[in-house]
mmCIF file of C-alpha atoms in Angstrom:
data_model
loop_
_atom_site.group_PDB
_atom_site.id
_atom_site.type_symbol
_atom_site.label_atom_id
_atom_site.label_comp_id
_atom_site.label_asym_id
_atom_site.label_seq_id
_atom_site.Cartn_x
_atom_site.Cartn_y
_atom_site.Cartn_z
ATOM 1 C CA SER D 1483 -13.874 9.398 -8.731
ATOM 2 C CA PHE D 1484 -13.324 6.646 -6.150
ATOM 3 C CA ARG D 1485 -12.979 7.274 -2.636
ATOM 4 C CA ILE D 1486 -12.709 4.070 -0.616
ATOM 5 C CA ALA D 1487 -12.572 3.575 2.680
ATOM 6 C CA ASP D 1488 -12.506 0.344 5.129
ATOM 7 C CA VAL D 1489 -14.268 -1.891 2.736
ATOM 8 C CA SER D 1490 -14.065 -5.342 1.169
ATOM 9 C CA LEU D 1491 -14.173 -5.406 -2.552
ATOM 10 C CA ASN D 1492 -13.592 -8.291 -4.540
ATOM 11 C CA ILE D 1493 -14.122 -7.620 -8.107
ATOM 12 C CA THR D 1494 -13.820 -9.557 -11.419
ATOM 13 C CA ALA D 1495 -13.398 -7.349 -14.638
ATOM 14 C CA GLY D 1496 -13.308 -7.999 -18.408
ATOM 15 C CA THR D 1497 -11.403 -4.825 -18.630
ATOM 16 C CA ASP D 1498 -10.308 -2.560 -15.583
ATOM 17 C CA GLY D 1499 -11.331 -3.258 -12.093
ATOM 18 C CA LEU D 1500 -11.349 0.124 -11.012
ATOM 19 C CA HIS D 1501 -11.432 2.827 -13.493
ATOM 20 C CA ALA D 1502 -12.077 6.429 -12.779
ATOM 21 C CA GLU D 1503 -11.395 9.578 -15.548
ATOM 22 C CA ASN D 1504 -13.633 12.778 -16.680
ATOM 23 C CA ASN D 1505 -13.658 13.790 -20.324
ATOM 24 C CA SER D 1506 -14.517 17.248 -19.533
ATOM 25 C CA ASP D 1507 -12.028 17.810 -16.418
ATOM 26 C CA ASP D 1508 -8.629 16.108 -16.723
ATOM 27 C CA SER D 1509 -7.965 17.229 -13.204
ATOM 28 C CA LYS D 1510 -10.404 15.000 -11.837
ATOM 29 C CA GLY D 1511 -10.816 10.946 -12.276
ATOM 30 C CA TYR D 1512 -8.977 10.226 -9.471
ATOM 31 C CA ILE D 1513 -8.761 6.887 -7.020
ATOM 32 C CA PHE D 1514 -8.298 7.396 -3.446
ATOM 33 C CA ILE D 1515 -7.832 4.460 -1.336
ATOM 34 C CA ALA D 1516 -7.645 4.960 2.795
ATOM 35 C CA LYS D 1517 -7.974 1.188 4.102
ATOM 36 C CA GLY D 1518 -9.852 -1.971 3.197
ATOM 37 C CA ASN D 1519 -9.656 -5.494 1.901
ATOM 38 C CA ILE D 1520 -9.471 -5.245 -1.831
ATOM 39 C CA LYS D 1521 -9.060 -8.080 -4.555
ATOM 40 C CA ILE D 1522 -8.871 -7.510 -8.164
ATOM 41 C CA GLU D 1523 -8.964 -9.751 -11.222
ATOM 42 C CA ALA D 1524 -8.871 -7.531 -14.352
ATOM 43 C CA GLU D 1525 -7.895 -8.351 -18.002
ATOM 44 C CA ASP D 1526 -6.869 -4.669 -18.189
ATOM 45 C CA ASP D 1527 -5.452 -2.249 -15.291
ATOM 46 C CA CYS D 1528 -6.811 -3.539 -11.905
ATOM 47 C CA ILE D 1529 -6.826 0.446 -10.588
ATOM 48 C CA HIS D 1530 -6.737 3.304 -13.441
ATOM 49 C CA GLY D 1531 -7.301 6.665 -12.140
ATOM 50 C CA SER D 1532 -6.795 9.070 -15.048
ATOM 51 C CA SER D 1533 -5.083 11.967 -12.893
ATOM 52 C CA VAL D 1534 -4.269 10.802 -9.177
ATOM 53 C CA VAL D 1535 -4.137 7.220 -7.708
ATOM 54 C CA GLN D 1536 -3.372 7.368 -4.010
ATOM 55 C CA ILE D 1537 -3.085 4.433 -1.520
ATOM 56 C CA ASP D 1538 -2.810 5.263 2.044
ATOM 57 C CA ASP D 1539 -3.783 2.021 3.591
ATOM 58 C CA GLY D 1540 -5.408 -1.591 2.971
ATOM 59 C CA ASP D 1541 -4.518 -5.071 1.846
ATOM 60 C CA ILE D 1542 -4.469 -4.950 -1.897
ATOM 61 C CA GLU D 1543 -4.492 -8.058 -4.035
ATOM 62 C CA LEU D 1544 -4.214 -7.212 -7.771
ATOM 63 C CA ASN D 1545 -3.704 -9.457 -10.705
ATOM 64 C CA GLY D 1546 -4.223 -8.007 -14.383
ATOM 65 C CA ALA D 1547 -2.385 -6.629 -17.362
ATOM 66 C CA GLU D 1548 -1.278 -3.702 -15.177
ATOM 67 C CA GLY D 1549 -1.638 -3.153 -11.521
ATOM 68 C CA ILE D 1550 -1.622 0.673 -10.693
ATOM 69 C CA GLU D 1551 -1.694 3.274 -13.623
ATOM 70 C CA GLY D 1552 -2.262 7.237 -13.187
ATOM 71 C CA THR D 1553 -0.740 10.104 -14.005
ATOM 72 C CA TYR D 1554 0.495 10.559 -10.434
ATOM 73 C CA VAL D 1555 0.678 7.461 -8.730
ATOM 74 C CA GLN D 1556 1.180 7.728 -4.851
ATOM 75 C CA VAL D 1557 1.543 5.114 -2.314
ATOM 76 C CA ASN D 1558 1.817 6.163 1.230
ATOM 77 C CA GLY D 1559 0.893 2.754 3.241
ATOM 78 C CA GLY D 1560 -0.927 -0.471 3.117
ATOM 79 C CA ASN D 1561 0.107 -3.955 1.898
ATOM 80 C CA ILE D 1562 -0.183 -4.223 -2.027
ATOM 81 C CA SER D 1563 0.242 -7.566 -3.776
ATOM 82 C CA ILE D 1564 0.569 -7.198 -7.671
ATOM 83 C CA ASN D 1565 0.669 -9.779 -10.342
ATOM 84 C CA ALA D 1566 1.014 -8.170 -13.504
ATOM 85 C CA THR D 1567 1.775 -9.128 -17.581
ATOM 86 C CA GLY D 1568 2.354 -5.709 -18.300
ATOM 87 C CA ASP D 1569 3.403 -3.191 -15.730
ATOM 88 C CA GLY D 1570 2.931 -3.282 -11.993
ATOM 89 C CA LEU D 1571 2.865 0.262 -11.026
ATOM 90 C CA ASN D 1572 2.684 2.822 -14.141
ATOM 91 C CA ALA D 1573 2.737 6.462 -14.317
ATOM 92 C CA GLY D 1574 1.719 7.843 -18.024
ATOM 93 C CA SER D 1575 0.452 11.297 -19.090
ATOM 94 C CA LYS D 1576 -3.542 10.650 -18.897
ATOM 95 C CA SER D 1577 -3.989 14.187 -17.323
ATOM 96 C CA GLU D 1578 -2.095 17.082 -17.951
ATOM 97 C CA SER D 1579 -2.988 18.832 -14.581
ATOM 98 C CA TYR D 1580 -0.576 16.772 -12.686
ATOM 99 C CA LYS D 1581 3.182 15.832 -13.432
ATOM 100 C CA VAL D 1582 3.374 12.356 -14.195
ATOM 101 C CA THR D 1583 5.218 10.875 -11.139
ATOM 102 C CA ILE D 1584 5.235 7.633 -8.973
ATOM 103 C CA GLU D 1585 6.096 8.555 -5.168
ATOM 104 C CA ILE D 1586 6.303 5.725 -2.360
ATOM 105 C CA THR D 1587 6.557 7.186 1.046
ATOM 106 C CA GLY D 1588 5.715 3.823 2.537
ATOM 107 C CA GLY D 1589 3.901 0.489 2.570
ATOM 108 C CA GLU D 1590 4.674 -3.019 1.376
ATOM 109 C CA ILE D 1591 4.822 -3.664 -2.118
ATOM 110 C CA THR D 1592 5.376 -6.990 -3.796
ATOM 111 C CA ILE D 1593 5.457 -7.029 -7.368
ATOM 112 C CA VAL D 1594 5.628 -10.387 -9.636
ATOM 113 C CA MET D 1595 6.363 -9.794 -13.483
ATOM 114 C CA ALA D 1596 5.491 -12.024 -16.232
ATOM 115 C CA SER D 1597 8.320 -12.266 -18.798
ATOM 116 C CA GLY D 1598 9.107 -9.904 -21.435
ATOM 117 C CA ASP D 1599 9.134 -6.271 -21.840
ATOM 118 C CA THR D 1600 7.481 -5.672 -18.275
ATOM 119 C CA ASP D 1601 8.446 -3.235 -15.368
ATOM 120 C CA GLY D 1602 7.677 -3.537 -11.895
ATOM 121 C CA ILE D 1603 7.517 0.068 -11.671
ATOM 122 C CA ASP D 1604 7.559 2.235 -14.684
ATOM 123 C CA SER D 1605 6.723 6.070 -14.619
ATOM 124 C CA ASN D 1606 7.035 8.177 -17.651
ATOM 125 C CA GLY D 1607 8.069 10.957 -15.510
ATOM 126 C CA ASP D 1608 9.749 11.162 -12.246
ATOM 127 C CA LEU D 1609 10.166 8.409 -9.708
ATOM 128 C CA ILE D 1610 10.608 9.105 -5.923
ATOM 129 C CA ILE D 1611 11.062 6.677 -3.140
ATOM 130 C CA SER D 1612 11.615 7.916 0.423
ATOM 131 C CA GLY D 1613 9.998 4.719 2.408
ATOM 132 C CA GLY D 1614 7.894 1.314 2.654
ATOM 133 C CA THR D 1615 9.475 -1.881 1.420
ATOM 134 C CA ILE D 1616 9.295 -2.802 -2.563
ATOM 135 C CA ASN D 1617 9.957 -5.954 -3.631
ATOM 136 C CA VAL D 1618 9.927 -6.539 -7.276
ATOM 137 C CA THR D 1619 10.507 -10.352 -9.091
ATOM 138 C CA GLY D 1620 10.715 -9.843 -12.754
ATOM 139 C CA ASN D 1621 12.974 -8.879 -15.987
ATOM 140 C CA GLY D 1622 12.900 -5.216 -15.403
ATOM 141 C CA ALA D 1623 12.314 -3.781 -11.786
ATOM 142 C CA PHE D 1624 12.122 0.096 -12.802
ATOM 143 C CA ASP D 1625 11.981 2.190 -15.557
ATOM 144 C CA TYR D 1626 11.681 5.924 -15.768
ATOM 145 C CA ASP D 1627 11.975 8.808 -18.012
ATOM 146 C CA GLY D 1628 12.359 11.833 -15.515
ATOM 147 C CA ASN D 1629 14.515 11.977 -12.562
ATOM 148 C CA ALA D 1630 15.014 9.078 -9.700
ATOM 149 C CA LYS D 1631 15.192 10.143 -6.153
ATOM 150 C CA TYR D 1632 15.608 7.625 -3.509
ATOM 151 C CA THR D 1633 15.864 8.485 0.254
ATOM 152 C CA GLY D 1634 14.812 5.573 2.015
ATOM 153 C CA GLY D 1635 12.874 2.688 2.447
ATOM 154 C CA THR D 1636 13.916 -0.741 1.239
ATOM 155 C CA ILE D 1637 14.235 -2.331 -2.474
ATOM 156 C CA ILE D 1638 14.416 -5.661 -3.163
ATOM 157 C CA ILE D 1639 14.713 -6.948 -7.004
ATOM 158 C CA ASN D 1640 14.986 -10.942 -7.505
ATOM 159 C CA GLY D 1641 15.773 -11.405 -3.901
ATOM 160 C CA THR D 1642 18.789 -9.291 -3.678
ATOM 161 C CA LYS D 1643 18.270 -5.942 -1.390
ATOM 162 C CA VAL D 1644 19.702 -2.819 -3.143
ATOM 163 C CA ASP D 1645 20.571 0.870 -2.723
ATOM 164 C CA SER D 1646 19.539 2.615 -5.260
ATOM 165 C CA ILE D 1647 16.928 2.883 -8.097
ATOM 166 C CA PRO D 1648 18.537 0.920 -11.120
ATOM 167 C CA LYS D 1649 17.008 1.777 -14.606
ATOM 168 C CA SER D 1650 15.588 -1.273 -16.291
ATOM 169 C CA SER D 1651 17.104 -2.138 -19.910
ATOM 170 C CA VAL D 1652 14.214 -4.033 -21.255
#
């Protein structure tokens, strides 16, 4: 696991920038960011935790194929900027110990996607948004396979504020 608090990191990676997993215990392999200045340039995932990726605060700039990937991705705060050629935030079944979910309760998230079959926020399970500001620019803003629940926060898609979580058709 990675537990990061109040640091400055500048990472350039040929694969994943931060990667945590545990082949013998899939409840492990998590990444927790409490605060800091983090910049990651990666050819694959900028941040990849096979179980949980939780961000509570920090100034985070991510440029890569995917910004943040995990089974359970939770953003509670911070200023997060993602430029991705794949998905910006991605929850997929990497661990059977957690339900596939993206949950956003706070923070300022700006995602700029490349053209093609890409999604700003892609959950192969549920998507929960209860706070924060999410600003997505690209062909597909949201894709989810489970349930989507929107109870608060601000969502802006390609410059237009919306009052629901639309499902992408790309």
